[in-house]
């Protein structure tokens, strides 16, 4: 269960707990453990309050971020400060690893079960007979087809437990990059409800739906294998285990088409549990052996070559393992598919503009698979029509602006990383009093391939530069023989930037891809400050240097 769904005060009564912790933003804990973490940090908690607790902690992270797995590291340390004893060392999974998180997760799980079996004198895993050891999370009760579905499908349009803040009506959806450019980037604009409010740098969370093509492919498989259900099969869901909270999307009866449209992630890469479940009823020895191999440490190289590199989806795996797929039941499908998760986007406009603007790079690329790989959410947004309504959850971003309006801002946003900075500048240009305080003290470093093909918000940025609201510096990496990036232009302007940072206490903000850019920009600023790496690290600690990056 999510940490905040657990009554954390009961932790003193537990014997053994396994913690699996992701990290968000700039080394922050996820939304669903913030209350738990706040409670654990209370100073009045006795240092021996968890002395009866044994635990194991697994971090899920991405080493392209500077604060890799910080949330797991902090939780692991705090639990021991309160007297808890780890049964195995902290494990830190890295999504950047060739094998993905499984390179750490599978050995960690093996070690956990070995320790638990020894401590409790139990035998949990019996690979020879999965049916005797496999536990299902959910119970599926089929209903008569004549039962009436609840017309209110709000719980499906937003199946997550947190409540979406508003409904947004689409008023603009255009491609901003030149048709000859390799990437389709969308300027997407929504009408803003009167009650909606946000600050510059904030984000919107969106829940996408599967495409009609994916849904049709799924039901074609169901029909081909003559499985025991169809798109209209109606079910009522319940939990098989006391204390395991039923997901909001299963709170009312629903049919399989609704599951395949709003809930199941048909674009996902299959996880270990997916292979276990696919092998469960399989009567073909070759297929079953291969599927179970995918769940082991010895099978990681096979998973890399078959799943990770070509980016195979769950639907494509079902098409490949035809004997195993033919033996699936609706109950197994419900267990094996992961849920569609929300996606976060930086808001590219201020609330005073009366529109909520997004800059979305549509994800589409090719691997050795015959069909291109498509990002679920970006392609869903691309296909929205004018007048369509979506649900969105407005949340605080990681960026913290200085309290003093006179503080200079140095903003580095190549590509779609420019989005949050547009909202900051737009707010100041609308509020003239704020703008006067910031005059000529906002530097924008923007980077793209070509001036004529992917210069996002070109008209806005060049107008603000002409009006002396900002100092705009642009790197067009492919418009000359040698490549020029934002980090090169930062060093070219070192004298002015050094003065702003050292004498005027300027804030530095970096937004964009987490691959190479943030590290290169940081090194450029170290060079600007005469190799004073300690000064840059200090800026990080006091939030004068902030990064908002994504992989």
mmCIF file with all atom_site columns, C-alpha atoms in Angstrom, residues 18 84 177 188 281 450:
data_model
loop_
_atom_site.group_PDB
_atom_site.id
_atom_site.type_symbol
_atom_site.label_atom_id
_atom_site.label_alt_id
_atom_site.label_comp_id
_atom_site.label_asym_id
_atom_site.label_entity_id
_atom_site.label_seq_id
_atom_site.pdbx_PDB_ins_code
_atom_site.Cartn_x
_atom_site.Cartn_y
_atom_site.Cartn_z
_atom_site.occupancy
_atom_site.B_iso_or_equiv
_atom_site.pdbx_formal_charge
_atom_site.auth_seq_id
_atom_site.auth_comp_id
_atom_site.auth_asym_id
_atom_site.auth_atom_id
_atom_site.pdbx_PDB_model_num
ATOM 1 C CA . UNK A 1 18  ? 9.513  -3.703  3.535   1.00 0.00 ? 18  UNK A CA 1
ATOM 2 C CA . UNK A 1 84  ? 14.863 -0.102  13.612  1.00 0.00 ? 84  UNK A CA 1
ATOM 3 C CA . UNK A 1 177 ? 8.119  22.947  -34.988 1.00 0.00 ? 177 UNK A CA 1
ATOM 4 C CA . UNK A 1 188 ? -1.469 23.173  -26.261 1.00 0.00 ? 188 UNK A CA 1
ATOM 5 C CA . UNK A 1 281 ? -1.474 -21.410 -16.866 1.00 0.00 ? 281 UNK A CA 1
ATOM 6 C CA . UNK A 1 450 ? 17.744 25.561  -35.804 1.00 0.00 ? 450 UNK A CA 1
#
